[in-house]
PDB file of C-alpha atoms in Angstrom:
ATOM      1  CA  UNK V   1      94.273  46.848  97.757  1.00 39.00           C
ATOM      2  CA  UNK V   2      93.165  43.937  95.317  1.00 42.00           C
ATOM      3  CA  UNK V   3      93.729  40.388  96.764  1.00 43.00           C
ATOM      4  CA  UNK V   4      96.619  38.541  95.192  1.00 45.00           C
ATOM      5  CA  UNK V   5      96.556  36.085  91.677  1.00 42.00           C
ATOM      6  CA  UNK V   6      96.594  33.444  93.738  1.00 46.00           C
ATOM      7  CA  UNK V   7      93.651  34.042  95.497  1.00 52.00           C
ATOM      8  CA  UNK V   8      91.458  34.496  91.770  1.00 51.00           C
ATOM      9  CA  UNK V   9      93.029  31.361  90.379  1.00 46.00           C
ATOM     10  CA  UNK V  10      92.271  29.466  93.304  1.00 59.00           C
ATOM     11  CA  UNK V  11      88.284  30.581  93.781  1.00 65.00           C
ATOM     12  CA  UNK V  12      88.435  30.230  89.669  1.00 63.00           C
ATOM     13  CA  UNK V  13      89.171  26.736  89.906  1.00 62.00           C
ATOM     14  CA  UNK V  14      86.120  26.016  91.637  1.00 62.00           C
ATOM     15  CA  UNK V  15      84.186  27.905  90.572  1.00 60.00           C
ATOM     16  CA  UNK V  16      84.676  25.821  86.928  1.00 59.00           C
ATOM     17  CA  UNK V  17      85.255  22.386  89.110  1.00 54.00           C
ATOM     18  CA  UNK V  18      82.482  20.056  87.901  1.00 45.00           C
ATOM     19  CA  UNK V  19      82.610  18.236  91.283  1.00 50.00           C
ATOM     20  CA  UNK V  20      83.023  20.600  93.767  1.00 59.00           C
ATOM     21  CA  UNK V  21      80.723  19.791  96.268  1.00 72.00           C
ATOM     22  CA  UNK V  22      78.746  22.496  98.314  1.00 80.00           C
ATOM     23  CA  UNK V  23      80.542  21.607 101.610  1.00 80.00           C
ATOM     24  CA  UNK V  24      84.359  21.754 100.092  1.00 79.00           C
ATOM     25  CA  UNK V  25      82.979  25.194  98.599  1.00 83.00           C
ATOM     26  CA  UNK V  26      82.670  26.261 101.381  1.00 85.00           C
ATOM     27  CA  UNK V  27      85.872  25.009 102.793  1.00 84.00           C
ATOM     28  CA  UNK V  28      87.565  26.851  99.807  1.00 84.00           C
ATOM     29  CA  UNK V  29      85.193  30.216 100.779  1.00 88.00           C
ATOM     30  CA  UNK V  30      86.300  29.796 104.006  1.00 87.00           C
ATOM     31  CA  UNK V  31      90.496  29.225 103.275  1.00 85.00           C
ATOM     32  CA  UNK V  32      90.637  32.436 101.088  1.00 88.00           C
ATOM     33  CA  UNK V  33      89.044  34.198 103.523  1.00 91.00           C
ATOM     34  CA  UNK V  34      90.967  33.419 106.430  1.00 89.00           C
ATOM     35  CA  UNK V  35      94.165  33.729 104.311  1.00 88.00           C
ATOM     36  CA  UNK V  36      93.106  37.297 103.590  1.00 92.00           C
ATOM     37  CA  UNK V  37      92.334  38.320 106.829  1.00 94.00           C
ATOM     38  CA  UNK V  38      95.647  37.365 108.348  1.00 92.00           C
ATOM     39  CA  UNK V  39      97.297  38.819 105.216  1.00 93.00           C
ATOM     40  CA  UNK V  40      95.742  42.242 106.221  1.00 93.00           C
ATOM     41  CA  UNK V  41      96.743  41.952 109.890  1.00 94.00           C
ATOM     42  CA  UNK V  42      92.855  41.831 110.803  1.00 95.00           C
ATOM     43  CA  UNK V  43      91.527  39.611 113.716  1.00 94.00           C
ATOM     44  CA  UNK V  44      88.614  38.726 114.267  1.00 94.00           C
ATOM     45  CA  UNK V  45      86.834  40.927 116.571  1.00 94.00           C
ATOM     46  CA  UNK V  46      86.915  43.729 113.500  1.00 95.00           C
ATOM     47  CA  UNK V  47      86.238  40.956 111.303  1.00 94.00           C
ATOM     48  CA  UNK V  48      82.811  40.093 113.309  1.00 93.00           C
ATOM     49  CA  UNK V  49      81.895  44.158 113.646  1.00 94.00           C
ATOM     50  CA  UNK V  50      82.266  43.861 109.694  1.00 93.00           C
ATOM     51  CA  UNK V  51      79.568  41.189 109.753  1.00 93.00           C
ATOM     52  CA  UNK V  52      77.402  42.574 112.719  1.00 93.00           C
ATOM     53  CA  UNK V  53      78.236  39.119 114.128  1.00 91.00           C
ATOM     54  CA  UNK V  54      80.057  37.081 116.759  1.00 93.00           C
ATOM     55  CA  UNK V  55      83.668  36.006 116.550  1.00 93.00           C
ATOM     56  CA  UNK V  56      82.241  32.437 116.519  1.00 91.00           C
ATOM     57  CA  UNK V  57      80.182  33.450 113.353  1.00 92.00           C
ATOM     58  CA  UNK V  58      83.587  34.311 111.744  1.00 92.00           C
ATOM     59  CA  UNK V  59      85.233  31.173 112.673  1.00 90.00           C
ATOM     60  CA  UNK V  60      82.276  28.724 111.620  1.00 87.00           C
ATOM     61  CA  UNK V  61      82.646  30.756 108.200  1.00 90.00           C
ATOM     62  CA  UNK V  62      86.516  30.387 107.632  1.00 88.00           C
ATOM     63  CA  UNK V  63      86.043  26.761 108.860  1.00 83.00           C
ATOM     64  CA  UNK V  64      83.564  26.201 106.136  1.00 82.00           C
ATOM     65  CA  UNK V  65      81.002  25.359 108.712  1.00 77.00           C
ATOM     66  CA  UNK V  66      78.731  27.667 108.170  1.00 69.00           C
ATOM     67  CA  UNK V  67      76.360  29.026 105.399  1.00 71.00           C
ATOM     68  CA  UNK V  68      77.878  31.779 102.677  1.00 81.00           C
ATOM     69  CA  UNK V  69      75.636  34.563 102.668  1.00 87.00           C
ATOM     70  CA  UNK V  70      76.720  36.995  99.945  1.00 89.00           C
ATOM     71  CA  UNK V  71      76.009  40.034 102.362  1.00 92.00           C
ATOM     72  CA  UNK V  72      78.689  38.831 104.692  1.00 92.00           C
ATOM     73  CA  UNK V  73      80.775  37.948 101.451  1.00 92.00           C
ATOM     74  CA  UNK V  74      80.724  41.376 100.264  1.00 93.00           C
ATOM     75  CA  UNK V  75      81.205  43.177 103.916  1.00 94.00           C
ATOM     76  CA  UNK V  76      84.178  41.034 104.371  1.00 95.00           C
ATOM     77  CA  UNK V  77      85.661  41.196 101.219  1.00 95.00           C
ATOM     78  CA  UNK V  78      85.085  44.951 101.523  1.00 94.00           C
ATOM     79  CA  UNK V  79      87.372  45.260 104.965  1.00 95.00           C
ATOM     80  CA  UNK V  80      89.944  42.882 103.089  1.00 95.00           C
ATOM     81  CA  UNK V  81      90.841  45.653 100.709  1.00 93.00           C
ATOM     82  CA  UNK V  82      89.121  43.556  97.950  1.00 91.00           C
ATOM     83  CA  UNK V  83      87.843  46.119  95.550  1.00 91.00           C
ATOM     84  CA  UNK V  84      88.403  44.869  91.977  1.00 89.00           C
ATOM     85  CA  UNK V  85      85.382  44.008  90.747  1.00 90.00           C
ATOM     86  CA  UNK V  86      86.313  40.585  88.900  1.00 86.00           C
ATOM     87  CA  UNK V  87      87.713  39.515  91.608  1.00 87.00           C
ATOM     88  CA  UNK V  88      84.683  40.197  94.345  1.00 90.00           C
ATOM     89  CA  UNK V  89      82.304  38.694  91.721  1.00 89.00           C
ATOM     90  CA  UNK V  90      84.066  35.685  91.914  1.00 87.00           C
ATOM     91  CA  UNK V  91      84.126  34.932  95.059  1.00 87.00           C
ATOM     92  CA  UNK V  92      79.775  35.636  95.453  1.00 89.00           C
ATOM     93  CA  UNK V  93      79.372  33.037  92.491  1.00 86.00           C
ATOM     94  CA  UNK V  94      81.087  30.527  94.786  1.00 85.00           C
ATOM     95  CA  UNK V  95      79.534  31.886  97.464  1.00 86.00           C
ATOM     96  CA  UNK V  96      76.042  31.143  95.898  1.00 85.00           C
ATOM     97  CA  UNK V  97      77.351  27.584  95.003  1.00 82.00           C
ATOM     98  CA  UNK V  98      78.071  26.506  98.570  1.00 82.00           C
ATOM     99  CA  UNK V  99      74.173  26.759  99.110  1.00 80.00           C
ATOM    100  CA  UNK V 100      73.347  24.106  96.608  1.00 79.00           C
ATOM    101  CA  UNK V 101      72.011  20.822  97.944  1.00 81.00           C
ATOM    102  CA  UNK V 102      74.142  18.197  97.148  1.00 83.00           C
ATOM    103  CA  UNK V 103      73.037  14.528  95.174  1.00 87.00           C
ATOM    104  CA  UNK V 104      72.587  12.871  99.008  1.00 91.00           C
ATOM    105  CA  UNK V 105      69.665  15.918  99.769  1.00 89.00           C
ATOM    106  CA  UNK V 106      67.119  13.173  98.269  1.00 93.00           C
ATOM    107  CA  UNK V 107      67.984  11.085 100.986  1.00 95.00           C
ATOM    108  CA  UNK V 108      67.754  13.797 103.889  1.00 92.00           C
ATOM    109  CA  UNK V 109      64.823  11.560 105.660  1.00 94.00           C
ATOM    110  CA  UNK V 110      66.588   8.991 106.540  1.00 95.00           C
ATOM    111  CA  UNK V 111      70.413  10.662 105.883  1.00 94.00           C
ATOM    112  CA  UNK V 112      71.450  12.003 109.662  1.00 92.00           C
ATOM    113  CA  UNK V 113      72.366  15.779 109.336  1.00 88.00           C
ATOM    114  CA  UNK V 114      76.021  15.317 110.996  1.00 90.00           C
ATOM    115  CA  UNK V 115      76.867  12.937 107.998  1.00 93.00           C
ATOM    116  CA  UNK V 116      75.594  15.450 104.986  1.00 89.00           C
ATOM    117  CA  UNK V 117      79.010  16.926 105.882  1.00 88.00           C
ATOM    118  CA  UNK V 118      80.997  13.704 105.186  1.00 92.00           C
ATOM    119  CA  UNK V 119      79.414  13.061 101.952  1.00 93.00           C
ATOM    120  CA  UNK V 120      80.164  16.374 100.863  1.00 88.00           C
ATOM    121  CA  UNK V 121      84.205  16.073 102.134  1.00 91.00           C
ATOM    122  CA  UNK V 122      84.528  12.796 100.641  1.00 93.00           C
ATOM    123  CA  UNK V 123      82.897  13.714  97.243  1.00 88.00           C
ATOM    124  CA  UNK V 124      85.964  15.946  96.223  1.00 86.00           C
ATOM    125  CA  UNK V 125      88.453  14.593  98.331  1.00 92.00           C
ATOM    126  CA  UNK V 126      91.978  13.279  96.500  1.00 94.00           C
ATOM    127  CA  UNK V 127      93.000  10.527  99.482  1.00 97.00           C
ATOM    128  CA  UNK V 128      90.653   8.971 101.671  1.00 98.00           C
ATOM    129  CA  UNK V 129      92.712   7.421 104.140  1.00 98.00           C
ATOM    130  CA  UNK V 130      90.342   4.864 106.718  1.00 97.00           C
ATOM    131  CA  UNK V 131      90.672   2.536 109.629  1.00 95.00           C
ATOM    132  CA  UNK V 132      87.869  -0.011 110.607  1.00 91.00           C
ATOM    133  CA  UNK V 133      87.576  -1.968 113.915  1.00 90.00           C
ATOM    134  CA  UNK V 134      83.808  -2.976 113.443  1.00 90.00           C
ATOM    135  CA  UNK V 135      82.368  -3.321 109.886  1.00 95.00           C
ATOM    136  CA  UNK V 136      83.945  -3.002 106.486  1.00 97.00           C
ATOM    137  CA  UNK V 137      83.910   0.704 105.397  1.00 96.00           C
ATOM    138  CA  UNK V 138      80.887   1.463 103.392  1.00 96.00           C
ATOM    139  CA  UNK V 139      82.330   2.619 100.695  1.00 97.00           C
ATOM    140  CA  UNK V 140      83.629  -1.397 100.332  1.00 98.00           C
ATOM    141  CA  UNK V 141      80.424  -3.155 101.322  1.00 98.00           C
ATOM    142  CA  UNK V 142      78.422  -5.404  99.215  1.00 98.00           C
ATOM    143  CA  UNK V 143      74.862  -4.107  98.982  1.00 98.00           C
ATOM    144  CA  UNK V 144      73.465  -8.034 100.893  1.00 97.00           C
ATOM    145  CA  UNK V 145      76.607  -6.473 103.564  1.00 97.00           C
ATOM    146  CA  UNK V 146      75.100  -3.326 103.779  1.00 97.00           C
ATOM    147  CA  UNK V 147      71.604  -4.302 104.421  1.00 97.00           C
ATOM    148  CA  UNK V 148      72.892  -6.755 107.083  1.00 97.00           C
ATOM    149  CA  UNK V 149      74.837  -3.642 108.815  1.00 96.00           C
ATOM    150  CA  UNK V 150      71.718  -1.368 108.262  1.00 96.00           C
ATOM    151  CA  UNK V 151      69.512  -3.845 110.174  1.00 95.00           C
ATOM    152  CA  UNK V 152      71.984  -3.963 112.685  1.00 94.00           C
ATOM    153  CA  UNK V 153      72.172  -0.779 113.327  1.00 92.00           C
ATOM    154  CA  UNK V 154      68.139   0.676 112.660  1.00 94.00           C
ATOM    155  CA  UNK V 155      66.445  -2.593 114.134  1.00 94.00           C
ATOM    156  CA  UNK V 156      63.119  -0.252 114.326  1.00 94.00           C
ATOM    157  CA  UNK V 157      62.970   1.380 111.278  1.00 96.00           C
ATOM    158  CA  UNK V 158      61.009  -0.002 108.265  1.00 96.00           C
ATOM    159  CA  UNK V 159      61.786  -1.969 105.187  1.00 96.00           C
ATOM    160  CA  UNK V 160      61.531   1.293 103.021  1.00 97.00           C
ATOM    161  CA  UNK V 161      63.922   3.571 105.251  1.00 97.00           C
ATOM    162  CA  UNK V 162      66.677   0.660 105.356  1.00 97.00           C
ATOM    163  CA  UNK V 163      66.342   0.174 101.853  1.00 97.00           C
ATOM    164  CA  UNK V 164      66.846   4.242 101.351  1.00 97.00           C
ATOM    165  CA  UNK V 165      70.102   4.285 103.597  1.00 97.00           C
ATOM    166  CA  UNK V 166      71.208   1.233 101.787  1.00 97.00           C
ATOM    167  CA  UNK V 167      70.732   2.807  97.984  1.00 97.00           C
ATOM    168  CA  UNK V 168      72.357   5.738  99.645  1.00 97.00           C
ATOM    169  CA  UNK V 169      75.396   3.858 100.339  1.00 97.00           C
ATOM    170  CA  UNK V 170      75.769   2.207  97.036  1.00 97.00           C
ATOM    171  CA  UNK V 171      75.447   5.086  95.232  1.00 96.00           C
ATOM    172  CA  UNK V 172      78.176   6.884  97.065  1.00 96.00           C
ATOM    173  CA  UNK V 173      80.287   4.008  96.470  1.00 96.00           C
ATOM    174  CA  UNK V 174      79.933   5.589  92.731  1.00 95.00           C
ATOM    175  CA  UNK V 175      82.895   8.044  93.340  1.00 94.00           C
ATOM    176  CA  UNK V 176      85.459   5.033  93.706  1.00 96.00           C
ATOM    177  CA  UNK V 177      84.970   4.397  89.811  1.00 94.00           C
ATOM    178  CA  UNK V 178      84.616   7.627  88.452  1.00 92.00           C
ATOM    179  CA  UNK V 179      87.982   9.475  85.997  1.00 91.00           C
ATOM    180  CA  UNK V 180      88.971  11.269  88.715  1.00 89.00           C
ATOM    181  CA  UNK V 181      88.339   8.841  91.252  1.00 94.00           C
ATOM    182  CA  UNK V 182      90.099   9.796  94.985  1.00 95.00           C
ATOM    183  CA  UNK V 183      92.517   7.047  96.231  1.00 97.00           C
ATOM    184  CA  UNK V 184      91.717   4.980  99.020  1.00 98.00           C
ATOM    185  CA  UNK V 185      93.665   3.468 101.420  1.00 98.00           C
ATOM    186  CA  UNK V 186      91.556   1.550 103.756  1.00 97.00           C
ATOM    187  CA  UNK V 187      93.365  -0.799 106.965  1.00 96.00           C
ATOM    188  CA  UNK V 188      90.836  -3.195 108.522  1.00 95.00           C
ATOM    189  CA  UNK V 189      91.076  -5.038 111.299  1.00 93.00           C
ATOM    190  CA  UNK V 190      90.817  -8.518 111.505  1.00 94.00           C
ATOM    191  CA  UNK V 191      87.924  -8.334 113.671  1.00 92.00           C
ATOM    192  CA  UNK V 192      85.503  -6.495 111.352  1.00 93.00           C
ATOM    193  CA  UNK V 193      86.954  -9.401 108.850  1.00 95.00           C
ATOM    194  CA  UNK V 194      85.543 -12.376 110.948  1.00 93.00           C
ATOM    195  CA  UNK V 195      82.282 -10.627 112.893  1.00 91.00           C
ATOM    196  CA  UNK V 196      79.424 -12.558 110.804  1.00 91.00           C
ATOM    197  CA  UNK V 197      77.029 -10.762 109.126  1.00 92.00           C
ATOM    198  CA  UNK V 198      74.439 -12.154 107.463  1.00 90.00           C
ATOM    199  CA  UNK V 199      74.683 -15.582 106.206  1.00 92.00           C
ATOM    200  CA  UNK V 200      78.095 -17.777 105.228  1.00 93.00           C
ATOM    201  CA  UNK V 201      76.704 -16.248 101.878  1.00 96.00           C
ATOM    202  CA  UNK V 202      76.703 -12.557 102.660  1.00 96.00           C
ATOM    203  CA  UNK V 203      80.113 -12.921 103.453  1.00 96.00           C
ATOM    204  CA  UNK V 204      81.582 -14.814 100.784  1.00 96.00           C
ATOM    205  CA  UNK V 205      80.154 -11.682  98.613  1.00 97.00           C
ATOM    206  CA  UNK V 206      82.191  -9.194 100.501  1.00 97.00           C
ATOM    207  CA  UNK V 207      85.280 -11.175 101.027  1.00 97.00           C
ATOM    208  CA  UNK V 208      85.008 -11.479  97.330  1.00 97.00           C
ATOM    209  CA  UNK V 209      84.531  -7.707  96.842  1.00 98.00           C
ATOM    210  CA  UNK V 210      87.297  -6.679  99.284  1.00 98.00           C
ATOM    211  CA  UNK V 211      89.408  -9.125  97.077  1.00 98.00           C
ATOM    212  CA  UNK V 212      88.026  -7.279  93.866  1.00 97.00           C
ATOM    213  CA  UNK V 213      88.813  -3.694  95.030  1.00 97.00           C
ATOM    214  CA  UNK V 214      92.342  -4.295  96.490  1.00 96.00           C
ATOM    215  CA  UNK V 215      92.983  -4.545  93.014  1.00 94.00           C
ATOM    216  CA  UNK V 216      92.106  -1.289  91.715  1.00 96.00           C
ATOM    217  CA  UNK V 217      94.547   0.957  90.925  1.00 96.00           C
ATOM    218  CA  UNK V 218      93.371   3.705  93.452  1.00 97.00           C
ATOM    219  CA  UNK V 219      92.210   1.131  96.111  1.00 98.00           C
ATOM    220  CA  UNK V 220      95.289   0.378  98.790  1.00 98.00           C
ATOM    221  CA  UNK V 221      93.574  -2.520 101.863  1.00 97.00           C
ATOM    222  CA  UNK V 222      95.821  -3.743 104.224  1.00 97.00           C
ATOM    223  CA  UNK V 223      94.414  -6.163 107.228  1.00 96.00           C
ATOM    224  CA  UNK V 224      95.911  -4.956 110.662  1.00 93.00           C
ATOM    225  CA  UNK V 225      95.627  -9.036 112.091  1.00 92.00           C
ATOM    226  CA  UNK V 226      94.474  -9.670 116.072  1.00 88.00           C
ATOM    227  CA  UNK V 227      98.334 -10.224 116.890  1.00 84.00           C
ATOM    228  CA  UNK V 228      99.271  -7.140 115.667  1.00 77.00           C
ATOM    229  CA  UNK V 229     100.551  -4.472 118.658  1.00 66.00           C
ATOM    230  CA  UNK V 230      99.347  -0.893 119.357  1.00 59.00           C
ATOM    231  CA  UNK V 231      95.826  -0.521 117.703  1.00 63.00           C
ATOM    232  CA  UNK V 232      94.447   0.362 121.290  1.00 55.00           C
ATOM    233  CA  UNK V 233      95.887   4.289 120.535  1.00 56.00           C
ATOM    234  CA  UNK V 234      93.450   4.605 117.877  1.00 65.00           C
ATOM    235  CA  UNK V 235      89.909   3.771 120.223  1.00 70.00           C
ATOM    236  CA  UNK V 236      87.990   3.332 117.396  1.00 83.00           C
ATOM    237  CA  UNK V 237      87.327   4.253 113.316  1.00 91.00           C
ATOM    238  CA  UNK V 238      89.068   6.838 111.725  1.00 94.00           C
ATOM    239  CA  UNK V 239      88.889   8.633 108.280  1.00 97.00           C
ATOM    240  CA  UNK V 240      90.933  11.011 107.446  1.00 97.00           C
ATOM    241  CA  UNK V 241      90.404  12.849 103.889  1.00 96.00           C
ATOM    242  CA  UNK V 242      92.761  15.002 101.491  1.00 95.00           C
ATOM    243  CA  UNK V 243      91.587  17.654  98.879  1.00 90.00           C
ATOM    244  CA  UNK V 244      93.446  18.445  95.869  1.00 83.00           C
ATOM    245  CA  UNK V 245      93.520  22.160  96.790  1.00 77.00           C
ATOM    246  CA  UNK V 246      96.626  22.859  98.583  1.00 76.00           C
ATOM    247  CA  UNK V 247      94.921  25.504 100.450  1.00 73.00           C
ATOM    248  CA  UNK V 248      92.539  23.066 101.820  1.00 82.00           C
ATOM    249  CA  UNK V 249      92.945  21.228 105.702  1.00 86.00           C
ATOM    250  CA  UNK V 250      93.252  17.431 105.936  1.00 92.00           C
ATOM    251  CA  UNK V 251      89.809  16.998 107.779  1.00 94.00           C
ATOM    252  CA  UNK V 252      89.449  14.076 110.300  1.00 96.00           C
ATOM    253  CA  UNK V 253      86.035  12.013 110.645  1.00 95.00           C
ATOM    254  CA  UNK V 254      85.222  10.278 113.764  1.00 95.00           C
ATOM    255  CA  UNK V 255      82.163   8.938 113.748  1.00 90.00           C
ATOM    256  CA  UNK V 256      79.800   7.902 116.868  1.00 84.00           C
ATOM    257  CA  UNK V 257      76.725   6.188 117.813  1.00 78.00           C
ATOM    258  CA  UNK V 258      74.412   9.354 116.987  1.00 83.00           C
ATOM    259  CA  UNK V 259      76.891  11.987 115.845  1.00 89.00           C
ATOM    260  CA  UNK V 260      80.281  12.827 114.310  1.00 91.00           C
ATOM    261  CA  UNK V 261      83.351  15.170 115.016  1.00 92.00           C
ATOM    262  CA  UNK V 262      85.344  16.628 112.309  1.00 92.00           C
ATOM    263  CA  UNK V 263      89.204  17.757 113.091  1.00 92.00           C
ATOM    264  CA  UNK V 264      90.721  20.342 111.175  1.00 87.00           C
ATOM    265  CA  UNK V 265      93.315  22.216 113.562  1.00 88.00           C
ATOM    266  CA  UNK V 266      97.084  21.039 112.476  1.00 90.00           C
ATOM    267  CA  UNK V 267      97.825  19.415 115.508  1.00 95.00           C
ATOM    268  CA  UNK V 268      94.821  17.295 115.782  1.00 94.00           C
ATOM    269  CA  UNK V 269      95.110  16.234 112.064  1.00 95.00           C
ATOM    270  CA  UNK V 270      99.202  15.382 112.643  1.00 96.00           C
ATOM    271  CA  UNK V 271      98.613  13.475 115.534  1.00 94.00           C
ATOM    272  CA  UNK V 272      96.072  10.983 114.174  1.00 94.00           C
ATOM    273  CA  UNK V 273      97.795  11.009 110.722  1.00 95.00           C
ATOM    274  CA  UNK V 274     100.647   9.581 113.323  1.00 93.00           C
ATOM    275  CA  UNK V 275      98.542   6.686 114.186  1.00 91.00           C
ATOM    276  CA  UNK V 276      97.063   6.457 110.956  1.00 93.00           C
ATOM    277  CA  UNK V 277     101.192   5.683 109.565  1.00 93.00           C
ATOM    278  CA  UNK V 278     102.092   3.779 112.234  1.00 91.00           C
ATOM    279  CA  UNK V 279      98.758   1.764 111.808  1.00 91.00           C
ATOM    280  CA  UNK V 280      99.477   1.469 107.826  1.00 92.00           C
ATOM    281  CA  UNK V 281     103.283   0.041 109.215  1.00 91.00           C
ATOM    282  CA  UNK V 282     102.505  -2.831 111.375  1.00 91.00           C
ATOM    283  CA  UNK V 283      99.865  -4.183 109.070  1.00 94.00           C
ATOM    284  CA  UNK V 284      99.975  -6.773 106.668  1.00 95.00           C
ATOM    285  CA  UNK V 285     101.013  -5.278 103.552  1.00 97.00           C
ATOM    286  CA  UNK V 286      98.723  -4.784 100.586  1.00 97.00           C
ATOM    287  CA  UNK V 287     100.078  -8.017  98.666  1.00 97.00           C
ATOM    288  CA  UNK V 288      99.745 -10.229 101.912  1.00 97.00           C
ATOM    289  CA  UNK V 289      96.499  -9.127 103.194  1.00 97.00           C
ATOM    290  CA  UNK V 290      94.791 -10.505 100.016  1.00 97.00           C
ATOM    291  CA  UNK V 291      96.228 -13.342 100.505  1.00 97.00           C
ATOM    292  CA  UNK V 292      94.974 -13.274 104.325  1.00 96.00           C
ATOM    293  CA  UNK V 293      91.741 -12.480 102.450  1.00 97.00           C
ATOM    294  CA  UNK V 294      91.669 -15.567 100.337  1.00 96.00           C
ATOM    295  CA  UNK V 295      92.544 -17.246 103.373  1.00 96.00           C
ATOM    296  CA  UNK V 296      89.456 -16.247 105.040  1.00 95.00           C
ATOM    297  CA  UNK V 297      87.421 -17.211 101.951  1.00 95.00           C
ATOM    298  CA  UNK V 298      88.845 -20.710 101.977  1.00 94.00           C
ATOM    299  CA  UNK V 299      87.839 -20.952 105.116  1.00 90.00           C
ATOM    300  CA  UNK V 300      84.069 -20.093 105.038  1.00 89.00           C
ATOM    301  CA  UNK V 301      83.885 -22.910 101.918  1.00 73.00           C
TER     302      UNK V 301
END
């Protein structure tokens, strides 16, 4: 039994996507298989036999967590009832794409290995959706901000590496001006607003920038000010990203001190997209918080 026309259109598409990055390959790799599985009734203790693997194996694969290799591909398309040839030849060539090294590997000596996997998510994500409580989100920082924030953060690493992580971040900020730029709808809190960084000058610059971007057409910035109520539920930044493939999970970033956690499962996406709207509904709106950004501008002369 030959998988479905929506399951070649779909691994088509990406297969032809010019910025499909390896890790939301592998989330799409990882969708069709899990939607075939289920489709055949097949869990995934015969789906790990299939793969002379563990059950975890299978999971990290459907979750797009782990690497694609082609033999498992096959095996698994193979117990799927996916026999037409087209069809299993498309889904090895994306296979083989999901173990390309995205444009950040150049940076992999001073790029952490739990945030290759954000860069990858947020390179072909539609909506990047993004609540700050410490430091304006780096894909809005001003490169004097960033260095400021990257001394802050790596007080014992060199000139060189600081430099690195700060080219890194500019150059990601690339994707917010590209055609098919995502949409991004940042909230920050007042706090990460008024915490100095740098001089009265460094701050200017971003005020200014934050000022610049609110006016984009895909840029949405609200400020969530001290007196508003109920940020406490959130406990601390959140991003949550959206992927034009309807197949694909919202995926929630939390980022700590040394690590991250990504969020996939339904009800862990719901409830912080939950906070994320009520968040977005006590906050200033978008017209008003520039205007509580030129207020803050004023202020610093």
């Amino acid at each position: 039994m030959a998988a479905g026309p929506s399951h070649s259109l779909s691994i088509k598409r990406y297969i032809e996507h010019p910025k499909g990055s390896p890790t939301v390959l592998r989330l799409v790799v990882g969708s069709q298989l899990r939607r075939l599985r289920k489709e055949r009734g097949i869990d995934l203790e015969e789906a790990a036999k299939a793969i002379r693997g563990s059950t975890a194996k299978v999971s990290r694969l459907e979750r797009g967590q782990g690497a694609c290799k082609e033999r498992d591909i096959a095996d698994l398309l193979t117990l799927y009832g996916v026999l037409d040839e087209d069809e299993r030849a498309d889904f090895l060539a994306l296979a083989r794409q999901t173990n390309t090294r995205g444009w950040w590997h150049r940076y992999s000596d001073v790029l952490p290995e739990w945030f290759e996997r954000h860069l990858g998510l947020e390179e072909a994500a539609a909506i990047i959706r993004t609540y700050e409580v410490q430091f304006i989100p780096g894909l809005l920082q001003t490169e004097a901000y960033a260095h400021a924030v990257t001394r802050l953060c790596h007080p014992h690493a060199s000139v060189q590496e600081n430099d690195r992580r700060v080219r890194l971040r500019m150059e990601r900020q690339a994707l917010l001006t590209r055609p098919d730029a995502p949409r991004l709808w940042a909230v920050l809190d007042e706090a990460a607003l008024r915490r100095p960084l740098g001089d009265a000058e460094v701050m200017r610059g971003q005020l200014r920038r934050l000022i610049e971007a609110a006016r984009r057409p895909n840029v949405t910035l609200q400020v969530a000010p001290f007196e508003t109520g109920g940020l406490a539920a959130v406990g601390g930044p959140v991003t949550i990203l959206r992927f034009p493939e309807p197949d694909l999970p919202d995926v929630v970033y939390l980022e700590q001190l040394t690590s991250a956690l990504y969020l996939d499962k339904e009800e862990d996406v719901d409830h912080y997209l939950s906070i994320m709207d009520r968040l977005c509904a006590v906050a200033e709106t978008p017209v008003d918080s520039v205007g509580f950004l030129e207020g803050l501008l004023e202020g610093l002369g």
